[in-house]
Amino acid sequence: MKRLPLALAAICGFGISLAAQAQEIDYPDSFDEPMKLFDSAMGDFHFPISSDSELAQAYFDQGFQLMFAFAPEDAARSFQASHIADPDCAICFWGEAWSWGSYLNGAMTTANAPRAYAAMQQAVARIDNGSSKEADMIRAISVRYIDDFDPEQRRVQDQAYADAMGTLSANYPEDLNIATLYGDALFLLEERRGYRDLEDPNVIRLHGVLLGVLEKDIRHPGACHLLVHATESTPTPELAAPCARFLGNSIPGASHINHMPSHTWNEMGLWHDAVRSNTLAWQSDQKAAAGEGFAIYPTHNLTMLYYAAAMGGESAASIQAAKDLAKLNNNTSMHSMALIRFGRFDEVLDITEAPTGEVNTSMYDFSQAYAALKLGDTEQARETLKALKELTETTTARFRFHAGKDIVGTLAGILEGEIAWTEGNIEAAAAAFRLATDYYDNLNYDEPEPLPFSPRHWLGAAYMELQAYDSALEVYRQDLSEHPHNIWSLSGIQQALARMGESDPVIDKDLYEAKNYADIWLPSTKY
């Protein structure tokens, strides 16, 4: 942590009041360096402000876009640079205050609270320098921050802010940015994770605000970003599809914006579109090292890429993303599971560095045991199965938003079923795969899901082997309802129908299109 750089303040013409503020407020180490303008990384978003400084305007527009991209610290640096360029700019201080507050992926911290409060005070002190709209924006945000911040009471300020933004949006009905800020404020009152009920009045209101913006400007990056999140865990994720087509390139160098359409594409089963979105995001993450982009949640981008490619049958993309992920976070579990998904068993055994943490380790151990079984080592598979089953009963670990036992139980069931299959007991294999499916169905909503495969792909294959084609169809269709257009269940349905002397032109067409991007051949829905 550091003090606001007084040398920089002097060079850039900071006012005395801001220098005094700097003696009291700590800032992250990134504030040691002056913020640059990233012209090629930014889109064409523009929010005109009451300043004669072109530099202040440019930094303000950049800060706004970085907040839309969920990069609040870089946004704060940009807004701070805007009021360094014009120390009398009230709305520039408003921008910094906004960026320190809560946003959808993070509640305001006790470290950020005094920064937000101080910037808000500076905005209020200059309120007469702005337009009437800017003054109203400053008044609205002034109810959001208090001197003695208590995280446990944050909801009080969030509600007051949402109410103030509702009034502000009603007073400026044509301002789409203010309406987006209102939508953002409403979203902060909702649970971030989990499924959303389309009949919930709060969800109806949130959707209405965001869709109202997008009806007037389908390319608005802030409103579309929020709408993707507001719809992904509902039965109608496609509501965000029209704007998601434009979202990924709206702030070209912000990797989280590049990535965001994939939340919609995953839910709709547009796996290749999700692969492309996250490939673009990963490119922006890499550009950041050269000062040409912003790396925002790079591990999330890679995880989404690995998952979407796995569901779409794009083995090269899935495995490479998992390898890159392991380099970033030293976690080999996803690399191991990607190789299992695509039957590259000898390569699994080449991964000798185990990850840490019970759930990650169980994924790695499962993969090692599955590969060993496929290469003839039944003893190792049995030993690992015993350990996984014991862990299922004892673990209290969590993996993101999931009980670890449900992930471990899923993996144990798949491994147990595969051991039984190897021994020729397909009935026992099917029973184990059914148990794996029971654990799998306990998993919460997540993007992406914690496993790059569904145990139903194994269960369906067992029913096929047992010639229980009706049961196989039921299993594959259930999985297809949960993961639309995934190549594994499409292939399973087509194969089951063929064994029954039937066909489905819709499935045939869907599978044909899925194969346009897949790089695998599927004799079965498991390897």
XYZ file of C-alpha atoms in Angstrom:
527
model
C 0.000 0.000 0.000
C 1.145 3.569 -0.553
C 0.222 7.197 -0.254
C -1.035 9.030 -3.306
C 2.141 10.164 -5.142
C 2.719 13.789 -4.120
C 5.525 14.203 -6.626
C 3.115 13.252 -9.380
C 0.575 15.630 -7.873
C 3.005 18.506 -8.057
C 4.056 17.683 -11.604
C 0.489 17.391 -12.801
C -0.890 20.365 -10.924
C -2.798 18.725 -8.106
C -4.695 21.125 -5.879
C -3.750 21.701 -2.234
C -6.887 19.958 -0.972
C -6.080 16.813 -2.921
C -2.514 16.808 -1.621
C -3.885 17.027 1.911
C -6.209 14.153 1.179
C -3.240 12.121 -0.089
C -1.604 12.312 3.332
C -4.533 10.393 4.826
C -5.626 7.886 2.179
C -3.649 4.784 1.247
C -3.721 3.527 -2.332
C -2.652 0.269 -3.997
C 0.905 -0.038 -5.274
C -0.297 0.287 -8.879
C -0.865 3.970 -8.163
C 2.915 4.444 -8.008
C 2.850 4.584 -11.810
C 0.934 7.192 -13.828
C -1.993 5.697 -15.705
C -1.640 5.529 -19.486
C -4.261 5.960 -22.141
C -4.928 2.668 -23.931
C -6.380 3.902 -27.196
C -6.320 0.599 -29.077
C -7.773 -1.286 -26.101
C -10.762 1.025 -25.699
C -13.997 1.167 -27.634
C -15.947 4.169 -28.892
C -17.832 4.779 -25.630
C -18.097 8.465 -24.750
C -19.612 10.239 -21.754
C -19.209 14.007 -22.255
C -18.133 15.827 -19.102
C -17.898 19.457 -17.988
C -14.193 19.930 -18.612
C -12.159 21.825 -21.177
C -9.371 19.273 -20.811
C -9.304 16.717 -23.621
C -7.013 14.598 -21.477
C -9.488 14.599 -18.589
C -12.241 13.556 -20.985
C -10.147 10.747 -22.479
C -9.235 9.345 -19.071
C -12.846 9.636 -17.910
C -14.093 7.640 -20.900
C -11.413 5.041 -20.248
C -12.350 4.785 -16.581
C -16.010 4.286 -17.439
C -15.195 1.484 -19.858
C -12.918 -0.230 -17.367
C -15.716 -0.203 -14.820
C -17.977 -1.780 -17.427
C -15.227 -4.395 -17.838
C -14.997 -5.091 -14.077
C -11.466 -3.714 -13.732
C -12.153 -1.303 -10.846
C -8.578 -0.593 -9.786
C -7.523 0.393 -13.296
C -10.754 2.368 -13.576
C -9.877 4.234 -10.367
C -6.433 5.005 -11.760
C -8.033 6.338 -14.934
C -10.566 8.489 -13.119
C -7.819 9.779 -10.859
C -5.788 10.685 -13.943
C -8.815 12.585 -15.239
C -8.971 14.797 -12.169
C -5.205 15.189 -12.190
C -5.651 16.601 -15.696
C -8.462 18.860 -14.450
C -8.453 19.300 -10.649
C -11.686 21.310 -10.828
C -13.603 18.501 -12.537
C -16.298 17.391 -10.097
C -17.571 14.458 -12.157
C -14.005 13.136 -12.463
C -13.933 12.689 -8.683
C -17.389 11.103 -8.933
C -15.858 8.541 -11.269
C -13.146 7.638 -8.804
C -15.703 7.358 -6.005
C -17.830 5.042 -8.156
C -14.894 2.796 -8.970
C -13.999 2.162 -5.314
C -17.508 1.009 -4.458
C -19.155 -2.382 -4.697
C -19.579 -3.939 -8.102
C -21.158 -7.186 -9.207
C -18.088 -9.335 -8.602
C -16.931 -7.729 -5.384
C -18.330 -5.930 -2.368
C -16.634 -2.749 -1.228
C -13.823 -3.544 1.195
C -12.767 -1.732 4.322
C -9.623 -0.686 2.417
C -11.620 0.844 -0.433
C -14.276 2.508 1.725
C -12.148 5.516 2.781
C -10.947 5.961 -0.789
C -14.537 6.049 -2.034
C -15.627 8.418 0.733
C -12.714 10.811 0.154
C -13.286 10.953 -3.614
C -16.992 11.507 -3.069
C -16.233 14.417 -0.724
C -13.980 15.968 -3.344
C -16.777 15.659 -5.899
C -19.265 17.282 -3.549
C -16.821 20.108 -2.855
C -16.699 20.868 -6.594
C -20.357 20.196 -7.346
C -20.984 23.713 -8.650
C -18.391 23.161 -11.384
C -20.488 20.531 -13.151
C -23.647 20.486 -15.179
C -26.984 19.974 -13.473
C -26.902 16.305 -14.499
C -23.411 15.838 -13.081
C -24.488 17.531 -9.867
C -27.424 15.131 -9.604
C -25.107 12.166 -10.194
C -22.865 13.385 -7.386
C -25.819 13.817 -5.039
C -26.958 10.283 -5.841
C -23.604 8.734 -5.068
C -23.201 10.787 -1.908
C -25.723 8.530 -0.141
C -23.641 5.480 -0.994
C -20.602 6.184 1.172
C -20.238 7.036 4.840
C -17.267 7.896 7.002
C -17.594 4.945 9.377
C -18.137 2.051 6.965
C -19.359 -1.272 8.349
C -19.350 -4.132 5.787
C -22.154 -5.850 7.690
C -24.394 -2.829 7.153
C -23.488 -2.278 3.493
C -27.009 -3.201 2.387
C -28.324 0.000 3.986
C -26.144 2.201 1.777
C -26.720 -0.022 -1.264
C -30.480 0.327 -0.905
C -30.230 4.085 -0.462
C -28.015 4.294 -3.542
C -30.384 2.161 -5.628
C -33.300 4.373 -4.599
C -31.343 7.494 -5.497
C -30.341 6.020 -8.861
C -33.960 5.107 -9.554
C -34.956 8.724 -9.071
C -32.000 9.937 -11.131
C -32.843 7.587 -13.999
C -36.470 8.728 -13.944
C -35.302 12.341 -14.150
C -33.019 11.593 -17.118
C -34.963 8.916 -19.023
C -32.949 9.327 -22.234
C -29.558 8.883 -20.573
C -28.662 5.240 -21.131
C -25.550 5.408 -18.972
C -27.515 6.585 -15.967
C -30.076 3.840 -16.615
C -27.225 1.318 -16.728
C -25.900 2.626 -13.424
C -29.392 2.162 -12.015
C -29.416 -1.428 -13.251
C -26.023 -1.959 -11.652
C -27.343 -0.573 -8.352
C -30.366 -2.882 -8.482
C -28.169 -5.889 -9.199
C -26.125 -5.200 -6.066
C -29.274 -5.875 -4.038
C -29.593 -9.378 -5.511
C -27.740 -12.566 -4.664
C -24.822 -12.756 -7.077
C -24.965 -16.535 -7.569
C -27.666 -19.105 -8.084
C -30.768 -19.439 -10.229
C -33.087 -16.488 -10.813
C -36.856 -16.738 -10.818
C -38.355 -14.938 -13.791
C -41.487 -14.280 -11.709
C -39.506 -12.459 -9.011
C -40.538 -8.760 -9.135
C -36.954 -7.676 -8.496
C -35.696 -9.775 -11.407
C -38.479 -8.403 -13.617
C -37.493 -4.849 -12.703
C -33.765 -5.511 -13.258
C -34.379 -7.117 -16.639
C -36.709 -4.280 -17.591
C -34.129 -1.602 -16.849
C -31.349 -3.335 -18.768
C -33.506 -4.344 -21.722
C -34.807 -0.786 -21.855
C -31.259 0.447 -22.412
C -30.510 -2.190 -25.031
C -33.710 -1.512 -26.951
C -32.275 1.932 -27.621
C -28.617 0.907 -27.990
C -28.011 -2.794 -28.587
C -24.256 -2.176 -28.391
C -24.155 -0.650 -24.906
C -21.313 -2.558 -23.193
C -22.322 -1.872 -19.612
C -25.975 -2.827 -19.984
C -25.180 -5.926 -22.039
C -22.553 -7.117 -19.568
C -25.069 -6.879 -16.746
C -27.856 -8.477 -18.783
C -25.687 -11.511 -19.538
C -25.204 -12.024 -15.817
C -28.855 -11.320 -15.082
C -30.087 -13.916 -17.572
C -27.459 -16.675 -17.576
C -29.003 -18.466 -14.593
C -32.594 -18.178 -15.818
C -34.556 -20.327 -18.296
C -34.106 -17.572 -20.907
C -30.377 -16.872 -21.319
C -31.103 -16.092 -24.970
C -32.499 -12.701 -23.897
C -28.892 -11.494 -23.864
C -27.954 -13.067 -27.204
C -28.748 -10.047 -29.444
C -26.435 -7.726 -27.528
C -23.849 -10.434 -26.777
C -23.105 -10.596 -30.507
C -21.587 -7.122 -30.187
C -20.321 -7.176 -26.622
C -17.044 -9.043 -27.091
C -15.505 -6.361 -29.309
C -17.043 -3.328 -27.603
C -13.948 -2.740 -25.443
C -11.382 -4.601 -27.553
C -8.526 -4.906 -25.088
C -10.528 -5.714 -21.950
C -10.403 -9.478 -21.626
C -13.444 -9.783 -19.387
C -15.597 -8.010 -21.960
C -14.169 -10.241 -24.714
C -15.068 -13.253 -22.582
C -18.536 -12.248 -21.380
C -20.608 -13.459 -24.359
C -19.456 -16.990 -23.539
C -21.696 -17.004 -20.456
C -24.661 -16.718 -22.794
C -23.219 -19.042 -25.436
C -22.536 -21.778 -22.863
C -26.100 -21.677 -21.611
C -27.424 -21.785 -25.161
C -25.026 -24.564 -26.143
C -23.202 -22.438 -28.719
C -19.918 -24.038 -27.744
C -17.761 -22.823 -30.603
C -18.922 -19.251 -30.093
C -17.884 -19.618 -26.453
C -14.513 -20.962 -27.546
C -13.994 -17.942 -29.806
C -15.021 -15.475 -27.086
C -12.558 -16.916 -24.601
C -9.807 -17.223 -27.178
C -10.191 -13.500 -27.808
C -10.126 -12.895 -24.057
C -6.961 -14.944 -23.638
C -5.339 -12.918 -26.412
C -6.181 -9.707 -24.530
C -4.761 -11.238 -21.353
C -1.519 -11.799 -23.224
C -1.592 -8.330 -24.768
C -1.662 -6.894 -21.254
C 1.950 -7.973 -20.757
C 2.877 -5.737 -23.699
C 0.829 -2.824 -22.372
C -1.868 -3.197 -25.016
C -4.695 -4.717 -23.027
C -6.136 -5.508 -19.626
C -5.853 -8.973 -18.103
C -9.095 -9.411 -16.158
C -9.731 -12.838 -14.598
C -7.352 -14.704 -16.969
C -7.775 -18.015 -15.137
C -11.547 -17.737 -15.504
C -11.180 -17.064 -19.230
C -9.051 -20.179 -19.648
C -11.381 -22.304 -17.527
C -14.354 -21.266 -19.637
C -12.360 -21.982 -22.789
C -11.357 -25.451 -21.591
C -14.932 -26.273 -20.572
C -16.695 -24.989 -23.703
C -14.223 -26.710 -25.991
C -14.671 -29.966 -24.071
C -18.451 -29.841 -24.503
C -18.077 -28.995 -28.182
C -15.537 -31.716 -28.916
C -12.697 -29.297 -29.708
C -9.951 -31.313 -28.040
C -6.979 -29.204 -29.143
C -8.485 -25.983 -27.802
C -9.639 -27.611 -24.563
C -6.345 -29.281 -23.766
C -4.249 -26.238 -24.679
C -6.398 -23.985 -22.496
C -6.016 -26.413 -19.598
C -2.238 -26.503 -20.123
C -2.052 -22.702 -20.136
C -4.210 -22.649 -17.021
C -1.821 -24.990 -15.224
C 1.041 -22.624 -16.057
C -0.872 -19.708 -14.551
C -2.106 -21.275 -11.322
C 0.097 -24.368 -10.859
C -3.041 -26.497 -10.823
C -2.768 -29.584 -13.034
C -6.227 -30.949 -12.247
C -8.007 -29.446 -15.247
C -5.235 -30.395 -17.635
C -5.532 -33.957 -16.369
C -9.315 -34.032 -16.771
C -9.178 -32.540 -20.267
C -6.917 -35.401 -21.289
C -9.304 -37.922 -19.726
C -12.233 -36.355 -21.542
C -10.489 -36.986 -24.868
C -8.929 -40.338 -24.113
C -5.284 -39.275 -24.105
C -4.358 -41.620 -21.281
C -0.607 -41.875 -21.798
C -0.361 -38.085 -21.598
C -2.224 -38.081 -18.280
C 0.481 -40.226 -16.725
C 3.106 -37.765 -17.950
C 1.658 -35.153 -15.567
C 3.611 -35.853 -12.392
C 3.051 -32.649 -10.426
C -0.045 -32.953 -8.253
C -2.083 -29.866 -7.312
C -2.990 -28.814 -3.789
C -6.376 -28.852 -2.076
C -8.659 -31.819 -1.522
C -10.936 -31.328 -4.510
C -8.209 -30.413 -6.996
C -6.164 -33.363 -5.771
C -9.145 -35.690 -6.162
C -9.555 -34.549 -9.783
C -5.880 -35.256 -10.416
C -5.965 -38.623 -8.616
C -9.107 -39.645 -10.489
C -7.453 -38.811 -13.796
C -4.280 -40.695 -12.922
C -6.274 -43.752 -11.823
C -8.592 -43.697 -14.849
C -5.618 -43.474 -17.198
C -3.802 -46.249 -15.323
C -6.880 -48.460 -15.590
C -7.098 -47.881 -19.332
C -3.429 -48.822 -19.631
C -3.869 -52.031 -17.645
C -3.151 -51.062 -14.016
C -6.343 -52.124 -12.231
C -4.670 -52.134 -8.814
C -3.898 -48.416 -8.878
C -7.453 -47.711 -9.998
C -8.871 -49.717 -7.089
C -6.618 -48.012 -4.544
C -7.608 -44.588 -5.792
C -11.287 -45.555 -5.863
C -11.130 -46.554 -2.200
C -9.544 -43.211 -1.295
C -12.093 -41.232 -3.345
C -15.034 -43.035 -1.767
C -13.666 -42.393 1.720
C -13.094 -38.728 0.866
C -16.658 -38.450 -0.421
C -17.899 -39.436 3.031
C -15.529 -37.246 5.040
C -14.644 -34.095 3.120
C -15.988 -30.702 4.143
C -14.056 -28.928 1.385
C -15.693 -26.488 -0.992
C -14.897 -25.955 -4.648
C -16.117 -22.528 -5.674
C -19.866 -22.779 -4.925
C -20.060 -26.548 -4.592
C -19.773 -29.089 -1.804
C -16.568 -30.972 -2.470
C -18.259 -34.296 -1.723
C -20.502 -33.916 -4.778
C -17.544 -33.484 -7.118
C -15.524 -36.241 -5.493
C -18.573 -38.522 -5.418
C -19.162 -37.938 -9.123
C -15.570 -38.850 -9.956
C -15.609 -41.890 -7.670
C -18.776 -43.159 -9.343
C -17.320 -42.776 -12.831
C -14.107 -44.561 -11.798
C -16.003 -47.347 -10.046
C -18.186 -47.843 -13.091
C -15.209 -47.950 -15.398
C -13.501 -50.577 -13.239
C -16.663 -52.701 -13.328
C -16.898 -52.245 -17.101
C -13.282 -53.376 -17.502
C -14.178 -56.532 -15.588
C -17.154 -57.179 -17.858
C -19.871 -56.293 -15.326
C -21.853 -53.709 -17.257
C -24.841 -53.836 -14.882
C -22.558 -52.863 -11.993
C -20.988 -50.195 -14.178
C -24.400 -48.682 -14.914
C -25.249 -48.687 -11.197
C -22.024 -46.841 -10.394
C -22.631 -44.314 -13.161
C -26.152 -43.723 -11.806
C -24.651 -42.969 -8.389
C -22.182 -40.585 -10.032
C -25.119 -38.848 -11.707
C -26.897 -38.454 -8.364
C -23.877 -36.638 -6.934
C -23.511 -34.597 -10.120
C -27.100 -33.407 -9.936
C -26.408 -31.924 -6.497
C -23.962 -29.405 -7.965
C -25.028 -25.771 -7.922
C -25.290 -23.445 -10.884
C -21.849 -22.294 -11.971
C -20.091 -20.848 -14.989
C -18.353 -22.916 -15.947
C -19.366 -26.142 -14.301
C -16.597 -27.735 -12.222
C -16.238 -30.798 -14.469
C -15.669 -30.791 -18.252
C -17.978 -33.762 -18.729
C -21.239 -35.208 -17.494
C -21.475 -38.689 -15.931
C -24.526 -39.173 -18.141
C -22.102 -39.636 -21.022
C -20.831 -42.740 -19.206
C -24.277 -43.883 -18.093
C -25.673 -43.590 -21.601
C -22.745 -45.596 -22.946
C -23.453 -48.348 -20.385
C -27.107 -48.521 -21.421
C -25.998 -48.772 -25.025
C -23.763 -51.695 -24.120
C -26.695 -53.322 -22.318
C -28.855 -52.706 -25.399
C -31.227 -50.666 -23.224
C -31.614 -48.095 -25.962
C -34.703 -46.419 -24.542
C -32.841 -45.796 -21.292
C -29.825 -44.502 -23.190
C -32.047 -42.089 -25.107
C -33.618 -40.823 -21.896
C -30.206 -40.206 -20.326
C -28.762 -38.474 -23.365
C -31.847 -36.308 -23.861
C -31.718 -35.239 -20.222
C -28.091 -34.246 -20.628
C -28.895 -32.429 -23.859
C -31.539 -30.389 -22.052
C -28.881 -29.302 -19.552
C -26.080 -28.835 -22.091
C -27.735 -27.967 -25.418
C -26.014 -29.054 -28.617
C -23.148 -30.847 -26.841
C -21.562 -33.272 -29.269
C -21.410 -36.169 -26.803
C -25.140 -36.501 -26.194
C -26.026 -35.670 -29.779
C -23.805 -38.526 -30.873
C -25.305 -40.809 -28.227
C -28.858 -40.051 -29.314
C -28.051 -40.641 -32.967
C -26.343 -43.959 -32.173
C -29.199 -45.143 -29.931
C -31.800 -44.263 -32.532
C -29.813 -46.058 -35.213
C -29.700 -49.221 -33.069
C -33.488 -48.976 -32.851
C -33.820 -48.530 -36.586
C -34.880 -44.901 -36.211
C -33.519 -41.438 -36.880
C -34.237 -37.838 -35.983
C -33.485 -35.200 -38.639
C -33.212 -32.479 -36.017
C -30.555 -34.440 -34.131
C -28.804 -35.343 -37.384
C -28.624 -31.694 -38.426
C -27.504 -30.588 -34.964
C -24.754 -33.193 -34.854
C -23.632 -32.353 -38.383
C -23.217 -28.711 -37.366
C -21.410 -29.657 -34.155
C -18.930 -31.699 -36.158
C -17.951 -28.602 -38.147
C -15.802 -27.552 -35.199
C -15.035 -30.821 -33.411
C -11.689 -32.515 -34.006
C -12.597 -35.926 -32.590
C -14.342 -39.086 -33.739
C -16.821 -40.596 -31.284
C -17.393 -44.338 -31.411
C -18.898 -43.928 -27.933
C -19.749 -41.102 -25.564
C -16.843 -42.012 -23.291
C -13.263 -43.113 -23.769
